[in-house]
Short mmCIF file of C-alpha atoms in Angstrom, two decimals:
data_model
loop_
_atom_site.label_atom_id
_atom_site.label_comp_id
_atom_site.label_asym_id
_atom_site.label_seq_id
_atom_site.Cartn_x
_atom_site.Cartn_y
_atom_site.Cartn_z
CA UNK A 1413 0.00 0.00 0.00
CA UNK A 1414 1.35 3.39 -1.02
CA UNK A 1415 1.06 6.12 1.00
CA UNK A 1416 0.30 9.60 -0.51
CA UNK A 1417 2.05 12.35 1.89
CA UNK A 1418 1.51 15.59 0.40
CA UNK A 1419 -0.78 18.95 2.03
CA UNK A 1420 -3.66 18.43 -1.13
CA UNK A 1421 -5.82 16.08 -2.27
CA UNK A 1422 -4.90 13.76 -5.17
CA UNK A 1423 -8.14 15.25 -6.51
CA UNK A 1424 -6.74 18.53 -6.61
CA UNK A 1425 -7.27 20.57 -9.62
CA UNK A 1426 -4.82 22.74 -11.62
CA UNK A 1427 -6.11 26.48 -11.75
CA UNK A 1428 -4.78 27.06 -15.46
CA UNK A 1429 -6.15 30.50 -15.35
CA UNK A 1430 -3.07 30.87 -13.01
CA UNK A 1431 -0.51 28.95 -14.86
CA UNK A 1432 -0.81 30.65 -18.05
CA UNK A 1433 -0.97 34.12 -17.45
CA UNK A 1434 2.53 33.67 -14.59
CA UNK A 1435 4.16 31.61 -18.26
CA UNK A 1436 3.45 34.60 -20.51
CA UNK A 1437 5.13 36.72 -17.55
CA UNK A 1438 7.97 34.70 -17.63
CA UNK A 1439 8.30 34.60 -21.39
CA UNK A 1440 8.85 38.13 -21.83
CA UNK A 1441 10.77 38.92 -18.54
CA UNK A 1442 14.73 38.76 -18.94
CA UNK A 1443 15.71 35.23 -17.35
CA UNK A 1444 17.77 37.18 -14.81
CA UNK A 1445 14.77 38.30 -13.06
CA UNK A 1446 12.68 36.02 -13.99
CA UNK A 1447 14.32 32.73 -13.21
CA UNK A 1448 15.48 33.67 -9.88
CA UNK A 1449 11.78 34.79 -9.24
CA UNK A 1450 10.15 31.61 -9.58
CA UNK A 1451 13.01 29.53 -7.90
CA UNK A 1452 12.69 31.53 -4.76
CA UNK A 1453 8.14 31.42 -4.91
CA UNK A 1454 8.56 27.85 -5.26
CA UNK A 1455 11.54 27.67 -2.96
CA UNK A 1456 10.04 29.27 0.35
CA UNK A 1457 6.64 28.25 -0.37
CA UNK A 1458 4.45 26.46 2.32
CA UNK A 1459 1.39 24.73 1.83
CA UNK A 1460 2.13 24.70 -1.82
CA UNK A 1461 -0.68 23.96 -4.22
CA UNK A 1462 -0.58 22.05 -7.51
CA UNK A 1463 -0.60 24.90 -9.29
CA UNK A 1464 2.19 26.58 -7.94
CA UNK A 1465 4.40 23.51 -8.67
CA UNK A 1466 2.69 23.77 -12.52
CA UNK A 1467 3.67 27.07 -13.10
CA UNK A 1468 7.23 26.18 -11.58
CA UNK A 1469 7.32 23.11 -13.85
CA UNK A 1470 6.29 25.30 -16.87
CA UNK A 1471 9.04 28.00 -16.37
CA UNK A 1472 11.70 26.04 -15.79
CA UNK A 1473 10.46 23.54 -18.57
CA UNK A 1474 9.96 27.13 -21.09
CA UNK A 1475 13.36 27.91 -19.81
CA UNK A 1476 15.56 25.57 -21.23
CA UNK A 1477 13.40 24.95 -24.10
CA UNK A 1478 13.97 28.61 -25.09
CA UNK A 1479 17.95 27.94 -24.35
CA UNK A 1480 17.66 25.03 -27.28
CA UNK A 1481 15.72 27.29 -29.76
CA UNK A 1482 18.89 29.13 -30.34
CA UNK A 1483 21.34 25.67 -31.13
CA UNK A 1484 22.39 25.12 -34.42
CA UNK A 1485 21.86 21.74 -36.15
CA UNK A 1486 24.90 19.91 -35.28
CA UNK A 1487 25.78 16.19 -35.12
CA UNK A 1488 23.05 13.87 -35.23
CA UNK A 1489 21.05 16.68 -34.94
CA UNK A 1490 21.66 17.81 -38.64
CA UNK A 1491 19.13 14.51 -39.74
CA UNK A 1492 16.43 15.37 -37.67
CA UNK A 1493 16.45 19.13 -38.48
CA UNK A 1494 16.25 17.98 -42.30
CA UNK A 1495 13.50 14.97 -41.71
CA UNK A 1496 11.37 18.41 -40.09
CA UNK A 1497 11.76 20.29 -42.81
CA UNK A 1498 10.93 17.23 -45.18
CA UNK A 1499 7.81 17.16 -44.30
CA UNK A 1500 6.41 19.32 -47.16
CA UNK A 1501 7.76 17.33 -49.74
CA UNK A 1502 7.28 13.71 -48.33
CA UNK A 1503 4.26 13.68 -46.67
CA UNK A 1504 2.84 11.54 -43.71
CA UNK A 1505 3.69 8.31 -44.94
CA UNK A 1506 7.35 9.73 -45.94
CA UNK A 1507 7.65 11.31 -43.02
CA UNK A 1508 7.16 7.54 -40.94
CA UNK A 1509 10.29 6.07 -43.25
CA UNK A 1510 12.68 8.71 -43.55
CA UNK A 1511 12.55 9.73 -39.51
CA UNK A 1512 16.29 10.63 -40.43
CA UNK A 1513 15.78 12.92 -43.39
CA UNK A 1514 18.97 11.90 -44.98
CA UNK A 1515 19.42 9.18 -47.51
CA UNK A 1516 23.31 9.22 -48.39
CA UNK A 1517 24.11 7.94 -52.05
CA UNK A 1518 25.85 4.70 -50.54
CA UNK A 1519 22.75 3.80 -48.53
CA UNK A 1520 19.71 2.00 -50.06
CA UNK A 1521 16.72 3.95 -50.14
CA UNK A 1522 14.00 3.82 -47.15
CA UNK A 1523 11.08 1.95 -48.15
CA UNK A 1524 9.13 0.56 -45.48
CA UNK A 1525 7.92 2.43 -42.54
CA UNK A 1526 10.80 2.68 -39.32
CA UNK A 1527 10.39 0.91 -36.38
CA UNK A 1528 10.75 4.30 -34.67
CA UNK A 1529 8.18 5.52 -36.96
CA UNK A 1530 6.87 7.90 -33.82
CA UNK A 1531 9.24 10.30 -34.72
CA UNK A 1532 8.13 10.38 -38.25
CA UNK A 1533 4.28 11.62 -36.44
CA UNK A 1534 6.29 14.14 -34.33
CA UNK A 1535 7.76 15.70 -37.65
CA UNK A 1536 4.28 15.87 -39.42
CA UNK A 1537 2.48 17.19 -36.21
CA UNK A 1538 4.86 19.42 -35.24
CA UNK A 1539 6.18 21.04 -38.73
CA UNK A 1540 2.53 22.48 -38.67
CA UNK A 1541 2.00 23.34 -35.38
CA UNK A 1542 4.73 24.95 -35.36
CA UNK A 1543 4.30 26.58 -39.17
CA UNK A 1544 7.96 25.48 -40.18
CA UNK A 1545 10.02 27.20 -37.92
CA UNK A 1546 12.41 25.13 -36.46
CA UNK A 1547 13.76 27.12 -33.42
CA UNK A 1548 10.28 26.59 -32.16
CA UNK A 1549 9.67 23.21 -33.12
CA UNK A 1550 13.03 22.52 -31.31
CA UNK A 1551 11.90 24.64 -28.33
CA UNK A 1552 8.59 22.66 -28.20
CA UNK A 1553 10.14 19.12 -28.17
CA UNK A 1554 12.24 20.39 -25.19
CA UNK A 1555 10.06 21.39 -23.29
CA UNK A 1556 8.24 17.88 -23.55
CA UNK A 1557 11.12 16.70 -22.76
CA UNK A 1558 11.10 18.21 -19.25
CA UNK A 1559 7.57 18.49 -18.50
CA UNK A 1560 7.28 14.89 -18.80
CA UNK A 1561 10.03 13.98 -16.69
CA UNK A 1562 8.72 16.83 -13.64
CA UNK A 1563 5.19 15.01 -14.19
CA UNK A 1564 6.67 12.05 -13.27
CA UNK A 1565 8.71 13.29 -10.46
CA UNK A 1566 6.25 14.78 -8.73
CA UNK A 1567 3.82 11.90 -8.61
CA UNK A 1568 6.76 9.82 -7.13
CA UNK A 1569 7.71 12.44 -4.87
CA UNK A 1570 4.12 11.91 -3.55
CA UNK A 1571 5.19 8.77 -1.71
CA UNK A 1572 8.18 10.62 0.57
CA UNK A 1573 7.69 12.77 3.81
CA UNK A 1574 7.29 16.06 3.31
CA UNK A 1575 7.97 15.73 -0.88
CA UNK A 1576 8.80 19.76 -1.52
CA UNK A 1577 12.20 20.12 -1.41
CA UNK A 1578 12.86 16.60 -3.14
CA UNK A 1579 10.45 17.94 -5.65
CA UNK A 1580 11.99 21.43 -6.32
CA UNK A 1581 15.40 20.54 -6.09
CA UNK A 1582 14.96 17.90 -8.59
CA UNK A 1583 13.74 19.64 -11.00
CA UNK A 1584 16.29 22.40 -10.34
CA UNK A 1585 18.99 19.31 -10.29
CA UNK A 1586 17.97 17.73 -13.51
CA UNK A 1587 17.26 20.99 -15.49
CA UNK A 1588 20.91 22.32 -14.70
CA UNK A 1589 22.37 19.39 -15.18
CA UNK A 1590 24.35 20.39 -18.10
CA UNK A 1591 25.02 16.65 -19.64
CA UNK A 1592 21.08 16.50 -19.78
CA UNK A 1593 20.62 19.63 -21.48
CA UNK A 1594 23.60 19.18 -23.78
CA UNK A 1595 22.04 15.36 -25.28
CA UNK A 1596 18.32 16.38 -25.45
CA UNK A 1597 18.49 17.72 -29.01
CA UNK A 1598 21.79 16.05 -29.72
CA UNK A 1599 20.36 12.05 -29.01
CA UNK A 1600 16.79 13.73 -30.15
CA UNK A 1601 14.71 9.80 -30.13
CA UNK A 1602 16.58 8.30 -26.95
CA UNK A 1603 16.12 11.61 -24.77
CA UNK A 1604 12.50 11.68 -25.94
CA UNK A 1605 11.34 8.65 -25.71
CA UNK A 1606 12.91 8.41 -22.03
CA UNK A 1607 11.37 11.17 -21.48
CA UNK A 1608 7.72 9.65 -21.84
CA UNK A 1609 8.56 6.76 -20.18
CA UNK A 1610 9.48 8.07 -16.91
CA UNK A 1611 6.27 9.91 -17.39
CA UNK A 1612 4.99 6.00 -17.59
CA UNK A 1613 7.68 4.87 -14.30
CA UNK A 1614 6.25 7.49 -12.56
CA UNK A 1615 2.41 6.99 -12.38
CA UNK A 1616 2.88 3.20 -12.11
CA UNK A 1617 5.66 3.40 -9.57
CA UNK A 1618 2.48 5.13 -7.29
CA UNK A 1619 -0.55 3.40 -8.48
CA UNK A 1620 0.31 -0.49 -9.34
CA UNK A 1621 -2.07 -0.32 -11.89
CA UNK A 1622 -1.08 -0.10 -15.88
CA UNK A 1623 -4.07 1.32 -17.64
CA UNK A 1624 -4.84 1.52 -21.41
CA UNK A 1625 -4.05 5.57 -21.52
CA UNK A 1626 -0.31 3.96 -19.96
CA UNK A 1627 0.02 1.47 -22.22
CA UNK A 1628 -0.38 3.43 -24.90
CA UNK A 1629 2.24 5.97 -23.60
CA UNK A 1630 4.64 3.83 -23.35
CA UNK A 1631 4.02 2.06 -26.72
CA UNK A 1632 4.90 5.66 -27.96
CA UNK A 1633 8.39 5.36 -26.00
CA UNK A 1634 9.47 2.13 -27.48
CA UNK A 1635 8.33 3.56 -31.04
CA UNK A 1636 10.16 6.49 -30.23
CA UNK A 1637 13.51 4.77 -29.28
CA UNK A 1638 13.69 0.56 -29.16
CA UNK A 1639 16.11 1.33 -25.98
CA UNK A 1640 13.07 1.87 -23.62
CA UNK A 1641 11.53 -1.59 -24.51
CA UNK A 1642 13.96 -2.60 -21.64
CA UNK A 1643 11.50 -0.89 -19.45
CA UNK A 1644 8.09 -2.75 -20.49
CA UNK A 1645 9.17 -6.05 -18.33
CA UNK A 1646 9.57 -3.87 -14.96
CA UNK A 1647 5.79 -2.46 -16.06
CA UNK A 1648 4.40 -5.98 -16.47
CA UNK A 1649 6.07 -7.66 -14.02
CA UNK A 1650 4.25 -7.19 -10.93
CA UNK A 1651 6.88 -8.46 -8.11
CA UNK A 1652 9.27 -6.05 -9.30
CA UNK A 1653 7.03 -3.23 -7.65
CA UNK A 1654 8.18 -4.25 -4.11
CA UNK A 1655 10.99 -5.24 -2.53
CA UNK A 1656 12.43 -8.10 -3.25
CA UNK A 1657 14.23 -10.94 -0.80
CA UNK A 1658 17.39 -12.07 -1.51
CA UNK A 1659 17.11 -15.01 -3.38
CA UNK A 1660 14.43 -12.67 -5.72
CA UNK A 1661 17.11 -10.19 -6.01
CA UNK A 1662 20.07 -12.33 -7.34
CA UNK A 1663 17.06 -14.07 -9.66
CA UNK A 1664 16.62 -11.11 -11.36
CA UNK A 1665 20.02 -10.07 -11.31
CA UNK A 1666 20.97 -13.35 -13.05
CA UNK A 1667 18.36 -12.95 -15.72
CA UNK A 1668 18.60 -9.30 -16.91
CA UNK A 1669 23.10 -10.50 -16.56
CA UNK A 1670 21.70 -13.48 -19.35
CA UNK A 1671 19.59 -11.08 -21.18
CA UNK A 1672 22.26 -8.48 -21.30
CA UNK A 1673 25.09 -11.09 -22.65
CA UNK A 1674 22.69 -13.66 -24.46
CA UNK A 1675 20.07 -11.57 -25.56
CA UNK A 1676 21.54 -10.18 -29.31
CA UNK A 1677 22.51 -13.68 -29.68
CA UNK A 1678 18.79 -14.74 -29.62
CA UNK A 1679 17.64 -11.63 -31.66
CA UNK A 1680 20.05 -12.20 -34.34
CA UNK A 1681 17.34 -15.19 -35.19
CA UNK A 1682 14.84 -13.02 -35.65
CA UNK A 1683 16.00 -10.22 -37.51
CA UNK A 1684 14.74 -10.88 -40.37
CA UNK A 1685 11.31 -9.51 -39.62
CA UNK A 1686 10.54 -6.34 -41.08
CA UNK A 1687 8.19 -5.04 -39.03
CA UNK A 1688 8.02 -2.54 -36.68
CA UNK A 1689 8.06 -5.07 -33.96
CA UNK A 1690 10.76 -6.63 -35.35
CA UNK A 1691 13.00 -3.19 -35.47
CA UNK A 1692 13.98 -3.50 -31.48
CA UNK A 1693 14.98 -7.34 -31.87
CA UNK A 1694 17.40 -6.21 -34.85
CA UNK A 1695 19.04 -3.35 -32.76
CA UNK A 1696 19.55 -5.55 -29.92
CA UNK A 1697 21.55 -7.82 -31.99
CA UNK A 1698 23.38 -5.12 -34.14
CA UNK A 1699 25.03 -3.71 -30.82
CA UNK A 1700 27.75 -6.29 -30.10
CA UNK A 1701 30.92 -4.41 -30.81
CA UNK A 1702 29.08 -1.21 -32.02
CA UNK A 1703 31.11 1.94 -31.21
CA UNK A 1704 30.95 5.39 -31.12
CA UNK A 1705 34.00 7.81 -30.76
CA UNK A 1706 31.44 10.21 -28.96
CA UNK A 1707 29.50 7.79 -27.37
CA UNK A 1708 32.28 6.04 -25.03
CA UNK A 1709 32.16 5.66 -21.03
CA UNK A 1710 33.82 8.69 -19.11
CA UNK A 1711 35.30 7.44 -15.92
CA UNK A 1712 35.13 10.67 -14.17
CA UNK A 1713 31.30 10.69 -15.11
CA UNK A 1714 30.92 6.66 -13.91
CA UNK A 1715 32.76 8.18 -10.54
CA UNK A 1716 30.24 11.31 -10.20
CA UNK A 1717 26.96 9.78 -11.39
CA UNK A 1718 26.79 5.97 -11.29
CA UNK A 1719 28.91 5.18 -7.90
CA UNK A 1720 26.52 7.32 -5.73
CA UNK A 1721 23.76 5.67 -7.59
CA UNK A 1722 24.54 2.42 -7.02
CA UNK A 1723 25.99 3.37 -3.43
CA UNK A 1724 22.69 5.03 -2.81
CA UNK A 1725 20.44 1.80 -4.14
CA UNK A 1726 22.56 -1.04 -2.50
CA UNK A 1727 21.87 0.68 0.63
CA UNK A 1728 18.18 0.83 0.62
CA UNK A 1729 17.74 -2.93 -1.19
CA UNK A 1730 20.61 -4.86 0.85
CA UNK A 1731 22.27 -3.38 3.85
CA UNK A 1732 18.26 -1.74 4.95
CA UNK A 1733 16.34 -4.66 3.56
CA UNK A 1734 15.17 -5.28 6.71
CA UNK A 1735 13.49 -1.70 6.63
CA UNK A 1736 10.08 -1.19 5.90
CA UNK A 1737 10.17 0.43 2.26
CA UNK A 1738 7.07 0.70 0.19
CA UNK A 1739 5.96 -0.38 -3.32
CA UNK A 1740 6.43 2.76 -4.97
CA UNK A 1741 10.00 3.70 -4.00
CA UNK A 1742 11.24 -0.09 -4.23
CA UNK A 1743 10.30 0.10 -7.75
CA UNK A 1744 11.82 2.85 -8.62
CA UNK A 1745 14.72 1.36 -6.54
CA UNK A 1746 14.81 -1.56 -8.28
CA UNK A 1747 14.56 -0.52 -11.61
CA UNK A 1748 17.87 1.59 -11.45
CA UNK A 1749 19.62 -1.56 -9.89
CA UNK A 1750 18.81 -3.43 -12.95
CA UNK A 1751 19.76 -0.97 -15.00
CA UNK A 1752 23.09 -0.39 -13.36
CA UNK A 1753 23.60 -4.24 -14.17
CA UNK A 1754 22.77 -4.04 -17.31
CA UNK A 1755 25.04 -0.94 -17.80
CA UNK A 1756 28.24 -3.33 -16.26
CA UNK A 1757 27.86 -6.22 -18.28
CA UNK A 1758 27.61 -4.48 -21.77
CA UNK A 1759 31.16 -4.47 -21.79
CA UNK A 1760 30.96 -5.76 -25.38
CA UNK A 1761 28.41 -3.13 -26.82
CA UNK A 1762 30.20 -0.02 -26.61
CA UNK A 1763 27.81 2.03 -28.08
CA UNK A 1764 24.54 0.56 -26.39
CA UNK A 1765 26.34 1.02 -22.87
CA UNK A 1766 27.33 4.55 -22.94
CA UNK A 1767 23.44 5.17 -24.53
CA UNK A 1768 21.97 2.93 -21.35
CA UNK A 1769 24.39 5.19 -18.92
CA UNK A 1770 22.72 8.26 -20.25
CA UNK A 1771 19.63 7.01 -18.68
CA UNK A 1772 20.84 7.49 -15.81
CA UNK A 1773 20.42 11.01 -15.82
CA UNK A 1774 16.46 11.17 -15.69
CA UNK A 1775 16.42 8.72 -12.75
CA UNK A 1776 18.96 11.19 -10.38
CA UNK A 1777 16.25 12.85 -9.08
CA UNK A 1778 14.42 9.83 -7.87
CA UNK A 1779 17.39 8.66 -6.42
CA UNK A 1780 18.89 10.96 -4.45
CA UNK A 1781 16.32 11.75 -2.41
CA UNK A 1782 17.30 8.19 -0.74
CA UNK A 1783 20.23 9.05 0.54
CA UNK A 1784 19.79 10.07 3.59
CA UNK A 1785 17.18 8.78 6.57
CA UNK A 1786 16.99 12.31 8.00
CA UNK A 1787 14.82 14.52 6.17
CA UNK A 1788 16.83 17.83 7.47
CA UNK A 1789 19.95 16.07 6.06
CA UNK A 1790 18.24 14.79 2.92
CA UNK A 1791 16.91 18.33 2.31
CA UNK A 1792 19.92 20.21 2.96
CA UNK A 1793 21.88 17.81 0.33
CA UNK A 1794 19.56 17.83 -2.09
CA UNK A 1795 19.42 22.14 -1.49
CA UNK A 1796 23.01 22.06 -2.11
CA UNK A 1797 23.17 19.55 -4.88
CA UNK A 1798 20.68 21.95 -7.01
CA UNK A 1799 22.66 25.22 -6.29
CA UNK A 1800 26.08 23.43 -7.62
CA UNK A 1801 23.99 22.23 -10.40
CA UNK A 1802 22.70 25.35 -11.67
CA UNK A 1803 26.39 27.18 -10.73
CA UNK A 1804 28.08 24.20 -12.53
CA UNK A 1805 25.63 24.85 -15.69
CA UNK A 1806 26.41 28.50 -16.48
CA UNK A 1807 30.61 27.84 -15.77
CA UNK A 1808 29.90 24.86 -18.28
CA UNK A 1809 27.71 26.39 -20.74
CA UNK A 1810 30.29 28.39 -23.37
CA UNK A 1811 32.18 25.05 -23.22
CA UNK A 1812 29.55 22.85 -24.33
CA UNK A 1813 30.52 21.51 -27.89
CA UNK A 1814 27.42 22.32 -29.51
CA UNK A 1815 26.30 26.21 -30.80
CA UNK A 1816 24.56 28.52 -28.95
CA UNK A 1817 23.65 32.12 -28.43
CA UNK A 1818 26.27 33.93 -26.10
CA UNK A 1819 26.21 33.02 -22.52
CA UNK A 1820 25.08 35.96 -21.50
CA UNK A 1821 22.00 36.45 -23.56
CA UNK A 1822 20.44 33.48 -21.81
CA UNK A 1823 20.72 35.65 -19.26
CA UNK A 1824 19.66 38.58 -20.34
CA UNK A 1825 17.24 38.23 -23.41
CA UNK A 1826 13.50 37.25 -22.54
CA UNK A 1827 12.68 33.50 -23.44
CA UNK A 1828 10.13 34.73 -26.10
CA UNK A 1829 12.85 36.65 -27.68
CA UNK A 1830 15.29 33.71 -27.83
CA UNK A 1831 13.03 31.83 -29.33
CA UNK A 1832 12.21 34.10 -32.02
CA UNK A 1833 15.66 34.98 -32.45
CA UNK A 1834 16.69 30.90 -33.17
CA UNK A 1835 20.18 30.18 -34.26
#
């Protein structure tokens, strides 16, 4: 049984007469003044409604969105800017085969509609919603990006005594966390279709129960990026939402060790299916000894984000397994175990393990908030984790690889007007 500890009702309704109106003042003030602003509302707040989280979650969300309007196609990036503006020329249908929007003279022409064909709907969708400017299209799939993630967040959160600062200060952790910011355009499917399916992690972690609306979500995940099919066990799996004894925990251990290592063995035999559900099987056994230059583990990045992880998880699920924990955070719990293991033992798919780190990122603020018994400790961490976060993003921004306005007009110039300004 999960226990909802939070000063509303789960009933509570979102005054959106509220939220928009405080989002249209924050798109035309200067992010200097208006940044700082909302922080410190939500910050100090007591008794704070739904609403007041919303138009927190929509600032910080319109924020960084607004920061990403102004990038210029780089990297991988450069296909996905093209498949958008495709969309005129190929159509619907075109637009579900060519979700790159490059077809190189020494690769055979797309045909048949991508597994990942969700992004191909995304393109369509949102080259006329967003009348063919990209800077805005690009603004609009960030801020999905973080929205999603917050929503999820702050149903978790639900489950922990006295939820507000583990709430605020993740958001404020993940937002600023500059090796989040600097892959969501860059990695465009995986950070998206994560994205959605923590929105999934986080309403099922709470309420046990997938419905159709969730199932559908995160069908749109794995259509988005095959990588987050390795989340549709934990959602079906109903033991996994608990904790789990000891010989439970080394079962599933073992298996997702055999999946991990046997797994692109098996999917090799079944590869030659060309359909969509056939396009996560053939990635899965395309990855042995796939690298990436870019895409490589950073030890210093292991140290700093996957140690305290893991430190933080064994913790709860071994040395406190004797402590009462409930459904909700054990799932959550157990999930980043498993993927930690899975992370280890891809020593032989370069590529997919460095991808499978980066997942990491989105669960840090579900995490942390574990590390501590004491709430007064645990808040006081998590306060100073955020402020290095956000401190650590503007020292890192003018170094991150990828083109941006100056520094200091993220600072200065009015979301609105870096969005309309572009790259």
């Amino acid at each position: 049984m999960v226990t909802i500890n939070n000063n509303q009702t789960a009933i509570e309704r979102i005054n959106w007469t509220k939220v928009f109106p405080e989002l249209l003042l924050f798109l035309i003030l200067p992010p200097i003044i208006g940044l700082p602003l909302i922080i410190y509302r939500i910050w100090n707040g007591r008794n704070t409604t739904k609403t007041q989280y919303f138009v927190f979650f929509f600032c910080i969300a319109t924020y960084f969105a607004a920061i990403n309007a102004t990038k210029m196609p780089d990297g991988d990036q450069v296909q996905y800017y093209y498949a958008y503006k495709n969309v005129p020329e190929q159509g619907f249908i075109g637009s579900l085969i060519n979700i790159y929007g490059i077809t190189y003279s020494w690769q055979e022409e797309r045909t048949q509609i991508s597994g990942e064909f969700m992004n191909g709907v995304y393109n369509y969708v949102g080259y006329y919603l967003t009348f063919g400017y990209y800077p805005l299209f690009a603004a609009m799939l960030t801020f999905v990006d973080y929205i999603l993630i917050f929503l999820g967040l702050y149903k978790f959160c639900q489950t922990l005594k006295k939820p507000h600062i583990p709430i605020v200060c993740g958001v404020l952790t993940l937002s600023f966390f500059y090796l989040f910011f600097n892959y969501t355009l860059h990695i465009q499917k995986q950070f998206l279709a994560q994205c959605i399916m923590m929105y999934v992690l986080g309403m099922y972690a709470v309420s046990g129960k997938m419905t159709v609306r969730l199932w559908i979500i995160a069908g749109c995940a794995v259509f988005t990026h095959a990588s987050t099919a390795l989340f549709v066990p934990f959602l079906a799996f109903k033991p996994l939402r608990g904790r789990l004894n000891k010989k439970g925990l080394f079962t599933m251990i073992g298996m997702m060790v055999a999946f991990v290592l046997l797994g692109p063995r098996f999917a090799s035999d079944i590869v030659s299916d060309n359909s969509v559900v056939g396009y996560s099987a053939q990635r899965f056994a395309q990855a042995e000894g796939q690298k990436d230059l870019a895409s490589v583990m950073v030890m210093s990045q292991v140290i700093v984000i996957a140690l305290p992880m893991f430190f933080i998880v064994f913790r709860q699920l071994w040395m406190r397994r004797q402590q009462r924990i409930n459904d909700s955070q054990a799932f959550i719990l157990n999930i980043v175990l498993l993927l930690l293991v899975s992370i280890t033992v891809m020593f032989n798919m370069p590529l997919a393990q460095y991808r499978y780190f980066m997942m990491l990122f989105a669960f840090m603020p579900f995490v942390y908030p574990f590390i501590f018994s004491s709430i007064k400790v645990r808040d006081d961490l998590l306060k100073m984790l955020s402020f290095i976060m956000i401190g650590w993003f503007y020292f890192q921004f003018e170094k991150i690889i990828w083109n941006y306005v100056p520094e200091w007009q993220i600072m200065v110039y009015p979301p609105a007007v870096l969005i309309g300004i572009g790259f």
